[in-house]
XYZ file of C-alpha atoms in Angstrom:
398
model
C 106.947 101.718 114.879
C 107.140 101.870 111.154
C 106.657 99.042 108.820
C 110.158 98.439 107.208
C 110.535 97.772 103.582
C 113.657 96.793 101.131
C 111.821 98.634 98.345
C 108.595 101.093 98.377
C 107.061 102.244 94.882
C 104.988 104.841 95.218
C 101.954 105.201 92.666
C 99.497 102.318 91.553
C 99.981 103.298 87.897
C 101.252 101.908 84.765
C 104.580 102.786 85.610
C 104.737 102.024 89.013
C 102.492 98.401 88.908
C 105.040 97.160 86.533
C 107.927 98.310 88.737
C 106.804 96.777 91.542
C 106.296 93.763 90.095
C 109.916 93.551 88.615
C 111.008 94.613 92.020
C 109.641 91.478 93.884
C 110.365 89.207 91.095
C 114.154 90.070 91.981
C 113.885 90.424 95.622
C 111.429 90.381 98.698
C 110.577 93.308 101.195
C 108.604 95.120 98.187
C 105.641 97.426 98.762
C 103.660 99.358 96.309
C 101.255 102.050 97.574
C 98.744 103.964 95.924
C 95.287 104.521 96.690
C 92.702 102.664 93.844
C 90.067 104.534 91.299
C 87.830 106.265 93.129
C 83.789 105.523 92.706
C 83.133 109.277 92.175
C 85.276 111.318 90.841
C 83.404 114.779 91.495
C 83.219 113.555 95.277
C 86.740 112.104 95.618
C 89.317 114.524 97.396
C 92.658 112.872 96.765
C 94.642 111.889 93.400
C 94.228 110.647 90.620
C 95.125 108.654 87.500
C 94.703 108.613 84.091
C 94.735 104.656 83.477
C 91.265 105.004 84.220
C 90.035 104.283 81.047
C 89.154 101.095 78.875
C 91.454 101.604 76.041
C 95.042 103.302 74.742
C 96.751 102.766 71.580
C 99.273 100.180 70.932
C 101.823 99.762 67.755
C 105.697 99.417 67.108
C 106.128 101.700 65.346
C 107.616 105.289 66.193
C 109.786 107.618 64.381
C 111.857 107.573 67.813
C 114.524 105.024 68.042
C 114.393 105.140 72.408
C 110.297 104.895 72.082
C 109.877 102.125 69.512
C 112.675 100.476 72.134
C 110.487 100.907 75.270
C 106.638 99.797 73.057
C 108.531 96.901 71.369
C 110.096 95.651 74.413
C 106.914 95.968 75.986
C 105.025 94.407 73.494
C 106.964 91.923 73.406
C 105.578 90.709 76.777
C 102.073 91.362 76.459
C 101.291 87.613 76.406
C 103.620 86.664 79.151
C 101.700 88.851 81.251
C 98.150 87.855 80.140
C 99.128 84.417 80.364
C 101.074 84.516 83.894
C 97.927 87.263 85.443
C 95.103 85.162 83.592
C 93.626 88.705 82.581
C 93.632 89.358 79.228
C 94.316 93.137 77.930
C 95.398 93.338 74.908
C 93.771 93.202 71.128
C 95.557 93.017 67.783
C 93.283 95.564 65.715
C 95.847 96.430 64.218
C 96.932 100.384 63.497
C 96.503 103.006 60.802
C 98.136 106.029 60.704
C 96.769 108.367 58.006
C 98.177 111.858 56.647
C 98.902 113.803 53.311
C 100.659 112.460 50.470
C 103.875 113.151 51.524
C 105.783 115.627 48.889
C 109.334 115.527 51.072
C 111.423 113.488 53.046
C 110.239 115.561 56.679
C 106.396 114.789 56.064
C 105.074 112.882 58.408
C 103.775 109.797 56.073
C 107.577 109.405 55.132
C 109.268 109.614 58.309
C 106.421 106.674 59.420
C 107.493 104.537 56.824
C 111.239 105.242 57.225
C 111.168 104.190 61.185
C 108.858 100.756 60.184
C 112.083 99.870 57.686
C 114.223 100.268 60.345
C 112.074 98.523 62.323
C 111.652 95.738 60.098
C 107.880 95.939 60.826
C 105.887 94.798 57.681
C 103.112 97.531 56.961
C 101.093 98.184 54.259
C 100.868 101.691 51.788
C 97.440 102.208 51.569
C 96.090 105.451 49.133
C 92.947 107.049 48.595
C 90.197 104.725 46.977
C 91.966 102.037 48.669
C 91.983 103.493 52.064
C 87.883 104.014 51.448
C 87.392 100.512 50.450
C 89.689 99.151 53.647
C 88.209 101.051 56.365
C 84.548 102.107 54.673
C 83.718 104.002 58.269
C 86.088 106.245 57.569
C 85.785 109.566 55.323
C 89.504 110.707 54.645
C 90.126 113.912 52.406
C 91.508 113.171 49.002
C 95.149 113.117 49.083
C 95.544 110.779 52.060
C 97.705 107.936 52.657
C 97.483 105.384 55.326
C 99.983 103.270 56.648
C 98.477 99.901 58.404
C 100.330 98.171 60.591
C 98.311 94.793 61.101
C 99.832 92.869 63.713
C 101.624 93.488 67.062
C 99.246 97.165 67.180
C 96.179 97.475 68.506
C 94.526 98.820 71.514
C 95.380 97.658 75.381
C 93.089 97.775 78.226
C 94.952 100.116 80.832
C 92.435 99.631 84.070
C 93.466 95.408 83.154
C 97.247 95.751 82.474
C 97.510 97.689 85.992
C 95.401 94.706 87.629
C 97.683 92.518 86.365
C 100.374 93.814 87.283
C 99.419 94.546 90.758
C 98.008 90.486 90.819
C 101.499 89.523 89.750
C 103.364 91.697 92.156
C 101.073 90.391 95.038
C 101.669 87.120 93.810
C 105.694 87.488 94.335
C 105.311 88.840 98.244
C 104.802 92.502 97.731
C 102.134 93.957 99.616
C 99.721 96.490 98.076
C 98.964 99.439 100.366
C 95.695 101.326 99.351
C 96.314 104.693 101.175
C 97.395 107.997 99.496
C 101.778 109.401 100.588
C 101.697 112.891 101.640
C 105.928 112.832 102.118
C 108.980 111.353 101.746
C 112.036 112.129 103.180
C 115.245 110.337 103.551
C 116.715 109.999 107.256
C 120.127 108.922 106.757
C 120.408 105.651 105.244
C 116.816 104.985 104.711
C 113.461 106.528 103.491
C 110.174 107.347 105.585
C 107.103 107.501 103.779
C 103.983 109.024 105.466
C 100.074 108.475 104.516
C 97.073 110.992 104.537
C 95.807 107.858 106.664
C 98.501 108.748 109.215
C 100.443 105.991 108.370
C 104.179 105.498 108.547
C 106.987 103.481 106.511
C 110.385 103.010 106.117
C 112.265 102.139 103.203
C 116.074 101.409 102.029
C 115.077 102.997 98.819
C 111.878 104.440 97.716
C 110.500 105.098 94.026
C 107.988 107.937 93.311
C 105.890 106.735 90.319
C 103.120 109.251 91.124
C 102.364 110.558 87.433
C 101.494 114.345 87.068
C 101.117 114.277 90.931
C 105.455 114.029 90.962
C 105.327 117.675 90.942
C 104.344 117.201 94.435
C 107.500 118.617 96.482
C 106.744 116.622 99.325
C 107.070 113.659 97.669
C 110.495 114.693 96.278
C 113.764 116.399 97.744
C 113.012 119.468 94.939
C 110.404 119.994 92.661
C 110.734 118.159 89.344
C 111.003 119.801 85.793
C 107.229 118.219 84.959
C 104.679 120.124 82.747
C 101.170 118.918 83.502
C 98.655 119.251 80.835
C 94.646 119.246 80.468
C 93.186 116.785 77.994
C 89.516 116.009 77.466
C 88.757 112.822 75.537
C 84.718 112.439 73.994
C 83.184 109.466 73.601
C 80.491 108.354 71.053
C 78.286 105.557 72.259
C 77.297 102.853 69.020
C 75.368 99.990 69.139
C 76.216 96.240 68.837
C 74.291 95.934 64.876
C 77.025 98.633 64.321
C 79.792 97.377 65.272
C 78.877 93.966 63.850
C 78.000 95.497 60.259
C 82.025 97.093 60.442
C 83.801 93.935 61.739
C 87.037 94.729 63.038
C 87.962 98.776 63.554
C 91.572 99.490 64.292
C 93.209 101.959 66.034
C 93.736 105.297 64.418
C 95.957 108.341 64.391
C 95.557 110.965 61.964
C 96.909 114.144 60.881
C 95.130 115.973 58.345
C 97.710 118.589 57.825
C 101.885 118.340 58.278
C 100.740 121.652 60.272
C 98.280 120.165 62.855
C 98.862 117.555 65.405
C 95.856 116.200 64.419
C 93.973 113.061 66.443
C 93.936 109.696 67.910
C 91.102 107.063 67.814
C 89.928 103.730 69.414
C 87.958 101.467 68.297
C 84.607 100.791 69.904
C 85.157 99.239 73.535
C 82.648 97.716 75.816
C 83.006 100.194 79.014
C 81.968 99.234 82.424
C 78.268 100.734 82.140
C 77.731 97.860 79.195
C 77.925 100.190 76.263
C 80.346 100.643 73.750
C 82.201 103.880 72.666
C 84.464 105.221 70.125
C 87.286 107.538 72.388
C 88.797 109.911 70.182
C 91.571 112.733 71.723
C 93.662 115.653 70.291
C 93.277 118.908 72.106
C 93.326 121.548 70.056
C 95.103 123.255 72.247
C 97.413 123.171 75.491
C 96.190 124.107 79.126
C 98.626 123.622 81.737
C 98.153 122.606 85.135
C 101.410 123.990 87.212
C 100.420 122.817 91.104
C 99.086 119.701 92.220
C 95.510 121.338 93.854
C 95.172 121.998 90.047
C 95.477 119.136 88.617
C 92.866 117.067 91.396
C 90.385 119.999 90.676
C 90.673 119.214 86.573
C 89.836 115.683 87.199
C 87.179 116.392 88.902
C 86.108 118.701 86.369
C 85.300 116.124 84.038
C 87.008 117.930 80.768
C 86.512 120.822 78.894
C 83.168 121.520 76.903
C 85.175 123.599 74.333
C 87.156 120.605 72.901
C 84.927 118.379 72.984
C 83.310 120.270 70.604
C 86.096 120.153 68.507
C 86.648 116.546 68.838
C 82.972 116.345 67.707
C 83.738 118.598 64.686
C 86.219 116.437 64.003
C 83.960 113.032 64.331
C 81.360 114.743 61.796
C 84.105 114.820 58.849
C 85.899 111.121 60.170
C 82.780 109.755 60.591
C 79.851 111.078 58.756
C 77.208 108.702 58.802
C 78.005 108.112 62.894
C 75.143 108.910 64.849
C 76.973 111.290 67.268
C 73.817 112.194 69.312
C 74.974 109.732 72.457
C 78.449 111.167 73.715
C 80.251 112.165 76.681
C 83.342 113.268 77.700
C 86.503 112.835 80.971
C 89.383 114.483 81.324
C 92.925 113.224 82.073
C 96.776 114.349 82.175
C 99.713 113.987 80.025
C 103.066 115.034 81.364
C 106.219 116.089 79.726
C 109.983 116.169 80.412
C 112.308 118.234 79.283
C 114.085 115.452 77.385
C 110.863 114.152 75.825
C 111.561 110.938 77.497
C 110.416 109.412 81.277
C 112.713 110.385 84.142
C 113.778 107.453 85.378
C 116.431 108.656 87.611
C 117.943 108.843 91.737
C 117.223 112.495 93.402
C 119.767 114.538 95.001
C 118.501 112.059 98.170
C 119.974 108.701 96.987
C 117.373 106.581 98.644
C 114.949 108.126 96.683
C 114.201 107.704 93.234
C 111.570 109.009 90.422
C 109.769 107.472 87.190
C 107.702 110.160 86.029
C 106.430 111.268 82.915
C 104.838 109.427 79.893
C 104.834 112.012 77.476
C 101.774 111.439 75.788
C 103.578 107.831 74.934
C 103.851 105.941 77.712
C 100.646 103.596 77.905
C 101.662 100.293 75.396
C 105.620 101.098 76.612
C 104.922 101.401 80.675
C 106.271 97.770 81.143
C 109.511 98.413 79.793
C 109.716 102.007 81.731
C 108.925 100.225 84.970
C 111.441 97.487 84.069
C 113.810 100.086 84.113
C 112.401 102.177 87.519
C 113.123 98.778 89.541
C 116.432 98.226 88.223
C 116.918 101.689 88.985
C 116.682 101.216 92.512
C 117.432 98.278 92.920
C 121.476 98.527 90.984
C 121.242 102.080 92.008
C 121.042 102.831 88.481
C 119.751 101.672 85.011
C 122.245 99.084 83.798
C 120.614 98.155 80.744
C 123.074 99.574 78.166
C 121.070 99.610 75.407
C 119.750 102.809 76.577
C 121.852 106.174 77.197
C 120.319 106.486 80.763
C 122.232 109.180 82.074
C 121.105 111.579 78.767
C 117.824 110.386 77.886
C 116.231 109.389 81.348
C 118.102 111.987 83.385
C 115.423 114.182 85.738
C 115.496 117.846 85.862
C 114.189 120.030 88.780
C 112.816 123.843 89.462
């Protein structure tokens, strides 16, 4: 017989970890499954994730009034969570944003300082010879300006944030299956979930958190509305007299023209293998994955040789005393909605649910997002009315 369930999440992501553990803070019967980071990815057959990684971007700030909502809500609970898991993930470096001297009220400098005053975040205006003497390891062209946004931005440690997330939700009674769903389908007035390990569950209401992998249409009633994209990230390797002769590096995003989308930049991170790395992404241009055999082949690729050359190009003007000898690359996903937002929204099936796509945005906001996946299913809906759910989170489908 099948194992019976209140509430099944399906994907051990960002999304889905914190979901599950709002889920069995509310209630019991809660089960999150979702197969862990595989030991080698060239080898490894099934899915993936891209939280494998040691370090995303965090800050308030964003031009959007629905995303600075979802980071600042999350951000707001950063310490809870450390403090509660007893894993720390999170450190205030502290963000710059860099582009032109803004000559209009639509460049991109401007619309970053309009969203902090409405944010009431306290920044600072930071201009060429300044910007030099601030951050000395960088090499902006004349003309920049940098906004810095000191506290409450940073960098968060994705591979911890899921751990604690999963501790916490293990903690409150859920149970954590490690196996990989190949289907769900609702029979009447509950949901079955089947395993590639030939395991079966049932469910009053199940939640598909599966990333880029939603486009599965097994895993939903119809196919969602989900582009899948190819990104490569490089990584330059620096030493520990390096890193001590900088001090403290924040984050970094920078667009070097209002034309390009320009690039994204953490600060040096200890990985697993001991070393530390600067991660810098930007593709230079878009490669989309449409099926799901697609997407587990690119991650098992490893990334695309052609941008990392451009990310290297890139490095060399940033950067220009870097030693950029010792460097490597991965590759990972972003998705993207139609709305620009995450579908958090019930299928046509109303036992089953989806909270899918991060839009490139996702990683420092995916507490709030889950927040709102559990009360999802669990009201049936999102009740939280400071968001326009129906508009903004709605899910389209092929």
């Amino acid at each position: 017989m099948a194992t019976r369930y209140r509430y099944i999440v399906i994907g051990r992501g960002m999304m889905g970890t914190a979901a599950a553990r709002y889920l069995s803070k509310w209630t019991d019967g809660v089960a999150l499954i979702g197969p862990g980071e595989p030991a080698d990815y060239r080898r490894h057959d099934g899915v993936f994730a891209s939280h494998y990684d040691e370090a995303r971007i965090t800050r308030t700030i964003d031009p959007d009034p629905v995303w600075a909502r979802l980071a600042n809500r999350s951000i707001d609970r950063y310490a809870e969570i450390a403090a509660t898991s007893g894993i720390d993930f999170y450190s205030e470096t502290g963000c710059l944003l860099v582009g032109p001297q803004p000559e209009n009220d639509a460049a991109y400098v401007t619309r970053i300082l309009d969203a902090a005053r409405r944010l009431d975040v306290v920044t600072g205006t930071v201009l060429d010879d300044a910007l030099a003497a601030k951050f000395p390891y960088f090499s902006f062209p004349a003309g920049s300006q940098g906004v810095w946004e000191a506290k409450r931005a940073g960098n968060i440690n994705p591979r911890r944030l899921v751990n604690a997330q999963v501790l916490l939700a293990e903690r409150q009674g859920a149970a954590i299956i490690p196996e990989t769903v190949s289907s769900v389908r609702q029979e009447g007035d509950f949901a079955t979930v089947s395993t590639v390990e030939g395991k079966t569950y049932q469910a009053d209401k199940v939640l598909v958190a599966a990333g880029g992998f939603s486009i599965n249409e097994n895993l939903l009633p119809r196919r969602l509305d989900l582009k899948v994209y190819a990104r490569t990230v490089a990584f330059f390797e620096i030493d520990q007299q390096t890193l001590d002769a900088w001090g403290s590096v924040p984050s970094l995003i920078w667009k070097w023209s209002e034309a390009d989308e320009g690039i994204y930049l953490l600060p040096p991170v200890r990985y697993p293998d001991g070393k530390l790395y600067i991660k810098i992404g930007g593709d230079p241009d878009d490669v989309l994955l449409p099926t799901e055999p697609e997407i587990r082949a690119w991650f098992k690729s490893g990334g695309r040789e052609s941008t990392k050359r451009h990310l290297t190009e890139v490095m060399r003007t940033l950067m220009p005393e870097l030693d950029l000898s010792r460097s490597s690359m991965a590759a990972c996903v972003t998705s993207f909605t139609p709305t620009g937002y995450p579908a958090i929204a019930m299928t046509e099936a109303d036992r089953i649910g989806v909270l899918s796509g991060g839009c490139g945005a996702a990683a420092k906001s995916s507490d709030e997002i889950g927040r709102l996946g559990a009360e999802l299913v669990h009201h049936g809906r999102i009740i939280d009315d400071a968001y326009a759910a129906e508009t903004d989170f709605r899910a389209d489908y092929l």
